[in-house]
Amino acid sequence: MVYTVWLPNKKSWLAVAERLDIRKELSTNIEASLLLSLIFALFLALCLLKLQLKKAFAPLVELGEKISQRDFNDLSALHLPHSPDELKPVITELNDLFHRVDSSLEREKHFLADAAHELRTPLTVIKLQVEQALIQPDAREMILQRLSESVERNQQVVEQMLLLARLEAGQMSVHTTTVIFSALIREAIAQLMPLAFKRNIEFHLDVEEVTINGDSALLLSLLRNLFDNALRHSPNNAVISVKLFKQVQMIIFEVVDAGTGIDPKFLGEVTNRFTQVGGSDVGASGLGLAIVSKIAQLHGMRLVLNNHETGGLSVHLQW
């Protein structure tokens, strides 16, 4: 290969020749040197990347090890003081999940303990009634009637317990539709009329036609529990007052029974499950108002309990 250049000062050409095989050898050596340098640089970069990734993922690996080494009963908060800012939201959410699961398990534990305590006595009563029926054939019909009432009452308690458990666990979603609330009131009362007729208790209705948005099944359960509670705490031949009206931008629903009311210091406790105030002779389970409170919360209703001037308990729902 020949390279030429014109030299104006000397008015002549300068020619430089290079053997092609030498040029190719030099080019090959340069390429090999560059390739080796590139391979070494790439290897070094991969090693550095591996070290950096190991360092970056170390907190995540530590988090995984802490979780895998935990006992299944350990729901305490995770603590990784040297975790990077990117991992802190994950740890926070995990701790929040642990707290919610722990609260749910504690709630279920208390619920089962309360339920076992509440069912023990009625089941003992049923057992005694069966034994009495076996040894007293002459009184068997009367005993079986009482036994049937006990079974029916306990069936209602179990249904209330299951409903309340689902409400407290957040397993009940509100299927909102347009509901004629005044019609639901009449339907709930109609379902309880056999009990009211038996004790000659009258419902006095002062109900406006009101339409709301809500879950009709849950609202019907709310009303049934309210009216059932009023019936159980009212004497025979009594009148239960039921009012529904609009006031400015608010809807007010009120049920007033004919009982003896509640000691003011217990008014804030009767919406807790299995809370019975004023004796257990009315056959109440202590679940009705707890169910009412939960369903009211789901519908954005404000529940207010007061002793009415007539002496009974006044239950207000406002929304």
mmCIF file of C-alpha atoms in Angstrom, residues 16-315:
data_model
loop_
_atom_site.group_PDB
_atom_site.id
_atom_site.type_symbol
_atom_site.label_atom_id
_atom_site.label_comp_id
_atom_site.label_asym_id
_atom_site.label_seq_id
_atom_site.Cartn_x
_atom_site.Cartn_y
_atom_site.Cartn_z
ATOM 1 C CA VAL A 16 5.475 6.238 1.523
ATOM 2 C CA ALA A 17 4.941 2.550 0.997
ATOM 3 C CA GLU A 18 3.730 -0.029 3.557
ATOM 4 C CA ARG A 19 3.567 -3.766 3.206
ATOM 5 C CA LEU A 20 -0.040 -4.952 3.314
ATOM 6 C CA ASP A 21 0.707 -8.017 5.454
ATOM 7 C CA ILE A 22 2.374 -5.841 8.113
ATOM 8 C CA ARG A 23 -0.608 -3.450 8.111
ATOM 9 C CA LYS A 24 -3.062 -6.332 8.519
ATOM 10 C CA GLU A 25 -1.010 -7.789 11.368
ATOM 11 C CA LEU A 26 -0.946 -4.424 13.140
ATOM 12 C CA SER A 27 -4.695 -4.023 12.647
ATOM 13 C CA THR A 28 -5.310 -7.522 14.008
ATOM 14 C CA ASN A 29 -3.148 -6.842 17.063
ATOM 15 C CA ILE A 30 -4.991 -3.603 17.793
ATOM 16 C CA GLU A 31 -8.379 -5.293 17.422
ATOM 17 C CA ALA A 32 -7.327 -8.162 19.702
ATOM 18 C CA SER A 33 -6.045 -5.713 22.300
ATOM 19 C CA LEU A 34 -9.272 -3.705 22.188
ATOM 20 C CA LEU A 35 -11.390 -6.868 22.394
ATOM 21 C CA LEU A 36 -9.472 -8.145 25.417
ATOM 22 C CA SER A 37 -9.826 -4.754 27.096
ATOM 23 C CA LEU A 38 -13.553 -4.746 26.338
ATOM 24 C CA ILE A 39 -14.002 -8.268 27.718
ATOM 25 C CA PHE A 40 -12.096 -7.362 30.877
ATOM 26 C CA ALA A 41 -14.117 -4.155 31.308
ATOM 27 C CA LEU A 42 -17.373 -6.068 30.785
ATOM 28 C CA PHE A 43 -16.343 -8.732 33.325
ATOM 29 C CA LEU A 44 -15.385 -6.037 35.823
ATOM 30 C CA ALA A 45 -18.696 -4.237 35.218
ATOM 31 C CA LEU A 46 -20.655 -7.464 35.780
ATOM 32 C CA CYS A 47 -18.792 -8.122 39.034
ATOM 33 C CA LEU A 48 -19.465 -4.588 40.230
ATOM 34 C CA LEU A 49 -23.119 -4.882 39.160
ATOM 35 C CA LYS A 50 -23.485 -8.154 41.078
ATOM 36 C CA LEU A 51 -21.991 -6.584 44.197
ATOM 37 C CA GLN A 52 -24.234 -3.551 43.832
ATOM 38 C CA LEU A 53 -27.356 -5.674 43.320
ATOM 39 C CA LYS A 54 -26.453 -7.839 46.307
ATOM 40 C CA LYS A 55 -26.052 -4.716 48.411
ATOM 41 C CA ALA A 56 -29.270 -3.201 47.060
ATOM 42 C CA PHE A 57 -31.341 -6.365 47.624
ATOM 43 C CA ALA A 58 -29.812 -7.189 51.015
ATOM 44 C CA PRO A 59 -32.671 -5.480 52.946
ATOM 45 C CA LEU A 60 -35.236 -7.363 50.841
ATOM 46 C CA VAL A 61 -33.440 -10.660 51.521
ATOM 47 C CA GLU A 62 -33.322 -9.782 55.222
ATOM 48 C CA LEU A 63 -37.049 -9.025 55.153
ATOM 49 C CA GLY A 64 -37.764 -12.378 53.516
ATOM 50 C CA GLU A 65 -35.654 -14.210 56.096
ATOM 51 C CA LYS A 66 -37.394 -12.446 58.990
ATOM 52 C CA ILE A 67 -40.804 -13.422 57.614
ATOM 53 C CA SER A 68 -39.824 -17.040 56.839
ATOM 54 C CA GLN A 69 -38.315 -17.524 60.314
ATOM 55 C CA ARG A 70 -41.444 -16.288 62.104
ATOM 56 C CA ASP A 71 -43.825 -18.505 64.002
ATOM 57 C CA PHE A 72 -47.298 -18.463 62.440
ATOM 58 C CA ASN A 73 -48.672 -16.981 65.671
ATOM 59 C CA ASP A 74 -46.197 -14.090 65.648
ATOM 60 C CA LEU A 75 -47.991 -11.052 64.242
ATOM 61 C CA SER A 76 -45.802 -8.403 65.857
ATOM 62 C CA ALA A 77 -44.448 -5.517 63.792
ATOM 63 C CA LEU A 78 -41.351 -5.971 61.634
ATOM 64 C CA HIS A 79 -38.341 -3.780 62.438
ATOM 65 C CA LEU A 80 -35.628 -3.162 59.803
ATOM 66 C CA PRO A 81 -33.907 0.046 60.965
ATOM 67 C CA HIS A 82 -31.405 0.157 58.083
ATOM 68 C CA SER A 83 -33.859 -0.499 55.268
ATOM 69 C CA PRO A 84 -33.771 1.878 52.280
ATOM 70 C CA ASP A 85 -36.506 4.433 51.732
ATOM 71 C CA GLU A 86 -37.889 2.397 48.805
ATOM 72 C CA LEU A 87 -38.579 -0.584 51.093
ATOM 73 C CA LYS A 88 -40.135 1.339 53.992
ATOM 74 C CA PRO A 89 -43.644 1.556 52.412
ATOM 75 C CA VAL A 90 -43.620 -2.247 51.957
ATOM 76 C CA ILE A 91 -42.658 -2.788 55.610
ATOM 77 C CA THR A 92 -45.310 -0.298 56.726
ATOM 78 C CA GLU A 93 -48.010 -2.077 54.724
ATOM 79 C CA LEU A 94 -46.901 -5.482 56.041
ATOM 80 C CA ASN A 95 -47.027 -4.213 59.633
ATOM 81 C CA ASP A 96 -50.473 -2.773 58.986
ATOM 82 C CA LEU A 97 -51.583 -6.143 57.587
ATOM 83 C CA PHE A 98 -50.169 -7.961 60.638
ATOM 84 C CA HIS A 99 -52.021 -5.540 62.930
ATOM 85 C CA ARG A 100 -55.330 -6.045 61.102
ATOM 86 C CA VAL A 101 -54.971 -9.828 61.098
ATOM 87 C CA ASP A 102 -54.050 -9.797 64.795
ATOM 88 C CA SER A 103 -57.054 -7.591 65.616
ATOM 89 C CA SER A 104 -59.324 -9.869 63.588
ATOM 90 C CA LEU A 105 -58.045 -12.984 65.361
ATOM 91 C CA GLU A 106 -58.454 -11.341 68.769
ATOM 92 C CA ARG A 107 -61.966 -10.277 67.837
ATOM 93 C CA GLU A 108 -62.839 -13.795 66.737
ATOM 94 C CA LYS A 109 -61.292 -15.251 69.892
ATOM 95 C CA HIS A 110 -63.389 -12.984 72.113
ATOM 96 C CA PHE A 111 -66.471 -13.641 69.995
ATOM 97 C CA LEU A 112 -66.118 -17.411 70.320
ATOM 98 C CA ALA A 113 -65.542 -17.115 74.060
ATOM 99 C CA ASP A 114 -68.618 -14.896 74.447
ATOM 100 C CA ALA A 115 -70.695 -17.168 72.213
ATOM 101 C CA ALA A 116 -69.707 -20.277 74.158
ATOM 102 C CA HIS A 117 -70.609 -18.533 77.403
ATOM 103 C CA GLU A 118 -73.958 -17.315 76.065
ATOM 104 C CA LEU A 119 -74.985 -20.684 74.588
ATOM 105 C CA ARG A 120 -73.948 -22.780 77.577
ATOM 106 C CA THR A 121 -76.911 -21.743 79.748
ATOM 107 C CA PRO A 122 -79.689 -22.150 77.133
ATOM 108 C CA LEU A 123 -78.314 -25.526 76.058
ATOM 109 C CA THR A 124 -78.319 -26.628 79.692
ATOM 110 C CA VAL A 125 -81.944 -25.491 79.981
ATOM 111 C CA ILE A 126 -82.896 -27.481 76.861
ATOM 112 C CA LYS A 127 -81.152 -30.563 78.265
ATOM 113 C CA LEU A 128 -83.060 -30.228 81.562
ATOM 114 C CA GLN A 129 -86.360 -29.801 79.712
ATOM 115 C CA VAL A 130 -85.733 -32.979 77.705
ATOM 116 C CA GLU A 131 -84.911 -34.893 80.889
ATOM 117 C CA GLN A 132 -88.037 -33.510 82.542
ATOM 118 C CA ALA A 133 -90.181 -34.587 79.593
ATOM 119 C CA LEU A 134 -88.788 -38.117 79.855
ATOM 120 C CA ILE A 135 -89.622 -38.522 83.544
ATOM 121 C CA GLN A 136 -92.949 -36.623 83.520
ATOM 122 C CA PRO A 137 -95.124 -38.094 80.739
ATOM 123 C CA ASP A 138 -98.225 -36.244 81.985
ATOM 124 C CA ALA A 139 -96.566 -32.839 81.530
ATOM 125 C CA ARG A 140 -94.823 -33.792 78.311
ATOM 126 C CA GLU A 141 -96.941 -31.605 76.002
ATOM 127 C CA MET A 142 -96.361 -28.469 78.086
ATOM 128 C CA ILE A 143 -92.638 -29.232 78.418
ATOM 129 C CA LEU A 144 -92.294 -29.853 74.683
ATOM 130 C CA GLN A 145 -93.976 -26.508 74.020
ATOM 131 C CA ARG A 146 -91.426 -24.761 76.243
ATOM 132 C CA LEU A 147 -88.677 -26.794 74.591
ATOM 133 C CA SER A 148 -89.847 -25.679 71.142
ATOM 134 C CA GLU A 149 -89.776 -22.048 72.272
ATOM 135 C CA SER A 150 -86.261 -22.504 73.670
ATOM 136 C CA VAL A 151 -85.014 -24.050 70.433
ATOM 137 C CA GLU A 152 -86.599 -21.275 68.369
ATOM 138 C CA ARG A 153 -85.080 -18.615 70.614
ATOM 139 C CA ASN A 154 -81.622 -20.203 70.406
ATOM 140 C CA GLN A 155 -81.919 -20.579 66.655
ATOM 141 C CA GLN A 156 -82.489 -16.835 66.467
ATOM 142 C CA VAL A 157 -79.462 -16.232 68.705
ATOM 143 C CA VAL A 158 -77.250 -18.364 66.447
ATOM 144 C CA GLU A 159 -78.500 -16.530 63.336
ATOM 145 C CA GLN A 160 -77.788 -13.200 65.024
ATOM 146 C CA MET A 161 -74.322 -14.389 66.033
ATOM 147 C CA LEU A 162 -73.496 -15.427 62.463
ATOM 148 C CA LEU A 163 -74.781 -12.149 61.026
ATOM 149 C CA LEU A 164 -72.853 -10.089 63.581
ATOM 150 C CA ALA A 165 -69.673 -12.104 62.967
ATOM 151 C CA ARG A 166 -69.912 -11.409 59.230
ATOM 152 C CA LEU A 167 -70.591 -7.716 59.848
ATOM 153 C CA GLU A 168 -67.636 -7.356 62.222
ATOM 154 C CA ALA A 169 -65.333 -9.265 59.878
ATOM 155 C CA GLY A 170 -66.229 -6.913 57.036
ATOM 156 C CA GLN A 171 -67.624 -9.760 54.938
ATOM 157 C CA MET A 172 -70.940 -8.010 54.344
ATOM 158 C CA SER A 173 -70.886 -5.613 51.413
ATOM 159 C CA VAL A 174 -73.662 -3.085 50.928
ATOM 160 C CA HIS A 175 -75.591 -3.675 47.695
ATOM 161 C CA THR A 176 -77.113 -0.233 47.334
ATOM 162 C CA THR A 177 -80.461 0.150 45.635
ATOM 163 C CA THR A 178 -83.377 2.549 45.932
ATOM 164 C CA VAL A 179 -85.384 1.420 48.971
ATOM 165 C CA ILE A 180 -88.793 2.569 50.178
ATOM 166 C CA PHE A 181 -87.872 2.663 53.855
ATOM 167 C CA SER A 182 -91.449 3.130 55.034
ATOM 168 C CA ALA A 183 -92.437 -0.075 53.204
ATOM 169 C CA LEU A 184 -89.565 -1.950 54.872
ATOM 170 C CA ILE A 185 -90.854 -0.786 58.261
ATOM 171 C CA ARG A 186 -94.269 -2.299 57.581
ATOM 172 C CA GLU A 187 -92.687 -5.522 56.270
ATOM 173 C CA ALA A 188 -90.525 -5.930 59.386
ATOM 174 C CA ILE A 189 -93.513 -5.336 61.675
ATOM 175 C CA ALA A 190 -95.603 -7.830 59.698
ATOM 176 C CA GLN A 191 -92.950 -10.505 60.266
ATOM 177 C CA LEU A 192 -93.122 -9.918 64.040
ATOM 178 C CA MET A 193 -96.906 -9.602 64.330
ATOM 179 C CA PRO A 194 -97.412 -13.189 65.642
ATOM 180 C CA LEU A 195 -95.251 -12.319 68.652
ATOM 181 C CA ALA A 196 -97.015 -8.970 69.074
ATOM 182 C CA PHE A 197 -100.503 -10.574 68.859
ATOM 183 C CA LYS A 198 -99.518 -13.200 71.391
ATOM 184 C CA ARG A 199 -98.763 -10.498 73.949
ATOM 185 C CA ASN A 200 -101.374 -8.013 72.743
ATOM 186 C CA ILE A 201 -98.734 -5.410 71.876
ATOM 187 C CA GLU A 202 -99.630 -2.731 69.346
ATOM 188 C CA PHE A 203 -97.340 -0.810 66.995
ATOM 189 C CA HIS A 204 -98.383 2.827 66.610
ATOM 190 C CA LEU A 205 -97.055 4.072 63.256
ATOM 191 C CA ASP A 206 -96.486 7.713 62.327
ATOM 192 C CA VAL A 207 -94.523 7.074 59.169
ATOM 193 C CA GLU A 208 -93.967 9.313 56.165
ATOM 194 C CA GLU A 209 -93.257 7.815 52.758
ATOM 195 C CA VAL A 210 -89.462 8.016 52.579
ATOM 196 C CA THR A 211 -87.177 6.602 49.882
ATOM 197 C CA ILE A 212 -83.464 6.098 50.581
ATOM 198 C CA ASN A 213 -80.429 4.406 49.045
ATOM 199 C CA GLY A 214 -79.309 1.280 50.888
ATOM 200 C CA ASP A 215 -79.181 -2.492 51.099
ATOM 201 C CA SER A 216 -82.772 -3.671 51.527
ATOM 202 C CA ALA A 217 -81.807 -7.017 53.129
ATOM 203 C CA LEU A 218 -79.524 -5.413 55.715
ATOM 204 C CA LEU A 219 -81.995 -2.616 56.437
ATOM 205 C CA LEU A 220 -84.772 -5.169 56.953
ATOM 206 C CA SER A 221 -82.523 -7.016 59.410
ATOM 207 C CA LEU A 222 -81.854 -3.724 61.202
ATOM 208 C CA LEU A 223 -85.583 -3.042 61.540
ATOM 209 C CA ARG A 224 -86.408 -6.589 62.667
ATOM 210 C CA ASN A 225 -83.788 -6.412 65.402
ATOM 211 C CA LEU A 226 -84.996 -2.991 66.526
ATOM 212 C CA PHE A 227 -88.642 -4.071 66.699
ATOM 213 C CA ASP A 228 -87.761 -7.419 68.283
ATOM 214 C CA ASN A 229 -85.769 -5.574 70.950
ATOM 215 C CA ALA A 230 -88.723 -3.247 71.581
ATOM 216 C CA LEU A 231 -91.133 -6.190 71.858
ATOM 217 C CA ARG A 232 -88.925 -8.080 74.294
ATOM 218 C CA HIS A 233 -88.591 -5.086 76.601
ATOM 219 C CA SER A 234 -92.244 -4.019 76.535
ATOM 220 C CA PRO A 235 -94.884 -5.479 78.866
ATOM 221 C CA ASN A 236 -98.052 -7.169 77.648
ATOM 222 C CA ASN A 237 -100.837 -4.900 76.333
ATOM 223 C CA ALA A 238 -98.301 -2.156 75.551
ATOM 224 C CA VAL A 239 -97.908 0.257 72.627
ATOM 225 C CA ILE A 240 -94.650 0.676 70.709
ATOM 226 C CA SER A 241 -94.243 4.009 68.936
ATOM 227 C CA VAL A 242 -92.639 4.076 65.479
ATOM 228 C CA LYS A 243 -91.950 7.374 63.689
ATOM 229 C CA LEU A 244 -90.297 8.221 60.386
ATOM 230 C CA PHE A 245 -90.101 11.788 59.105
ATOM 231 C CA LYS A 246 -87.943 14.287 57.266
ATOM 232 C CA GLN A 247 -86.534 17.290 59.079
ATOM 233 C CA VAL A 248 -84.843 19.903 56.897
ATOM 234 C CA GLN A 249 -82.037 17.910 55.179
ATOM 235 C CA MET A 250 -82.236 14.977 57.610
ATOM 236 C CA ILE A 251 -84.258 11.768 57.885
ATOM 237 C CA ILE A 252 -85.183 10.702 61.417
ATOM 238 C CA PHE A 253 -86.434 7.254 62.409
ATOM 239 C CA GLU A 254 -87.495 6.634 66.010
ATOM 240 C CA VAL A 255 -88.661 3.569 67.920
ATOM 241 C CA VAL A 256 -89.863 3.957 71.522
ATOM 242 C CA ASP A 257 -90.692 0.843 73.530
ATOM 243 C CA ALA A 258 -92.868 0.653 76.641
ATOM 244 C CA GLY A 259 -90.216 -0.804 78.919
ATOM 245 C CA THR A 260 -88.445 0.691 81.895
ATOM 246 C CA GLY A 261 -85.565 2.224 79.957
ATOM 247 C CA ILE A 262 -81.857 1.807 80.642
ATOM 248 C CA ASP A 263 -79.662 3.197 83.373
ATOM 249 C CA PRO A 264 -77.979 6.229 81.701
ATOM 250 C CA LYS A 265 -74.512 4.944 82.596
ATOM 251 C CA PHE A 266 -75.140 1.844 80.441
ATOM 252 C CA LEU A 267 -76.522 3.642 77.362
ATOM 253 C CA GLY A 268 -73.108 3.653 75.700
ATOM 254 C CA GLU A 269 -72.588 -0.077 76.259
ATOM 255 C CA VAL A 270 -75.786 -1.701 74.989
ATOM 256 C CA THR A 271 -74.566 -1.705 71.375
ATOM 257 C CA ASN A 272 -71.700 -4.006 72.394
ATOM 258 C CA ARG A 273 -72.367 -7.661 71.621
ATOM 259 C CA PHE A 274 -73.811 -9.879 74.365
ATOM 260 C CA THR A 275 -74.511 -6.836 76.543
ATOM 261 C CA GLN A 276 -77.723 -7.276 78.508
ATOM 262 C CA VAL A 277 -78.995 -4.520 80.775
ATOM 263 C CA GLY A 278 -81.929 -4.787 83.108
ATOM 264 C CA GLY A 279 -81.887 -8.546 83.543
ATOM 265 C CA SER A 280 -82.082 -11.445 81.146
ATOM 266 C CA ASP A 281 -85.669 -12.385 81.851
ATOM 267 C CA VAL A 282 -86.862 -10.922 78.560
ATOM 268 C CA GLY A 283 -85.093 -13.608 76.531
ATOM 269 C CA ALA A 284 -82.751 -11.146 74.853
ATOM 270 C CA SER A 285 -79.389 -12.287 73.533
ATOM 271 C CA GLY A 286 -77.611 -8.958 73.758
ATOM 272 C CA LEU A 287 -76.951 -9.041 70.003
ATOM 273 C CA GLY A 288 -79.840 -7.081 68.498
ATOM 274 C CA LEU A 289 -78.598 -3.544 69.117
ATOM 275 C CA ALA A 290 -75.037 -4.585 68.206
ATOM 276 C CA ILE A 291 -76.356 -5.680 64.788
ATOM 277 C CA VAL A 292 -78.369 -2.459 64.481
ATOM 278 C CA SER A 293 -75.242 -0.414 65.243
ATOM 279 C CA LYS A 294 -73.113 -2.223 62.639
ATOM 280 C CA ILE A 295 -75.708 -1.976 59.861
ATOM 281 C CA ALA A 296 -76.300 1.688 60.707
ATOM 282 C CA GLN A 297 -72.564 2.358 60.352
ATOM 283 C CA LEU A 298 -72.515 0.666 56.944
ATOM 284 C CA HIS A 299 -75.278 3.024 55.793
ATOM 285 C CA GLY A 300 -73.826 6.197 57.296
ATOM 286 C CA MET A 301 -76.584 6.437 59.898
ATOM 287 C CA ARG A 302 -76.125 7.963 63.340
ATOM 288 C CA LEU A 303 -77.519 5.804 66.153
ATOM 289 C CA VAL A 304 -78.686 7.638 69.290
ATOM 290 C CA LEU A 305 -80.107 5.922 72.394
ATOM 291 C CA ASN A 306 -82.012 7.819 75.081
ATOM 292 C CA ASN A 307 -84.561 7.169 77.781
ATOM 293 C CA HIS A 308 -87.906 8.536 76.617
ATOM 294 C CA GLU A 309 -90.011 10.763 78.852
ATOM 295 C CA THR A 310 -92.647 7.998 78.938
ATOM 296 C CA GLY A 311 -90.113 5.655 80.557
ATOM 297 C CA GLY A 312 -89.138 3.394 77.671
ATOM 298 C CA LEU A 313 -86.013 3.305 75.542
ATOM 299 C CA SER A 314 -85.923 5.639 72.546
ATOM 300 C CA VAL A 315 -83.804 4.520 69.594
#
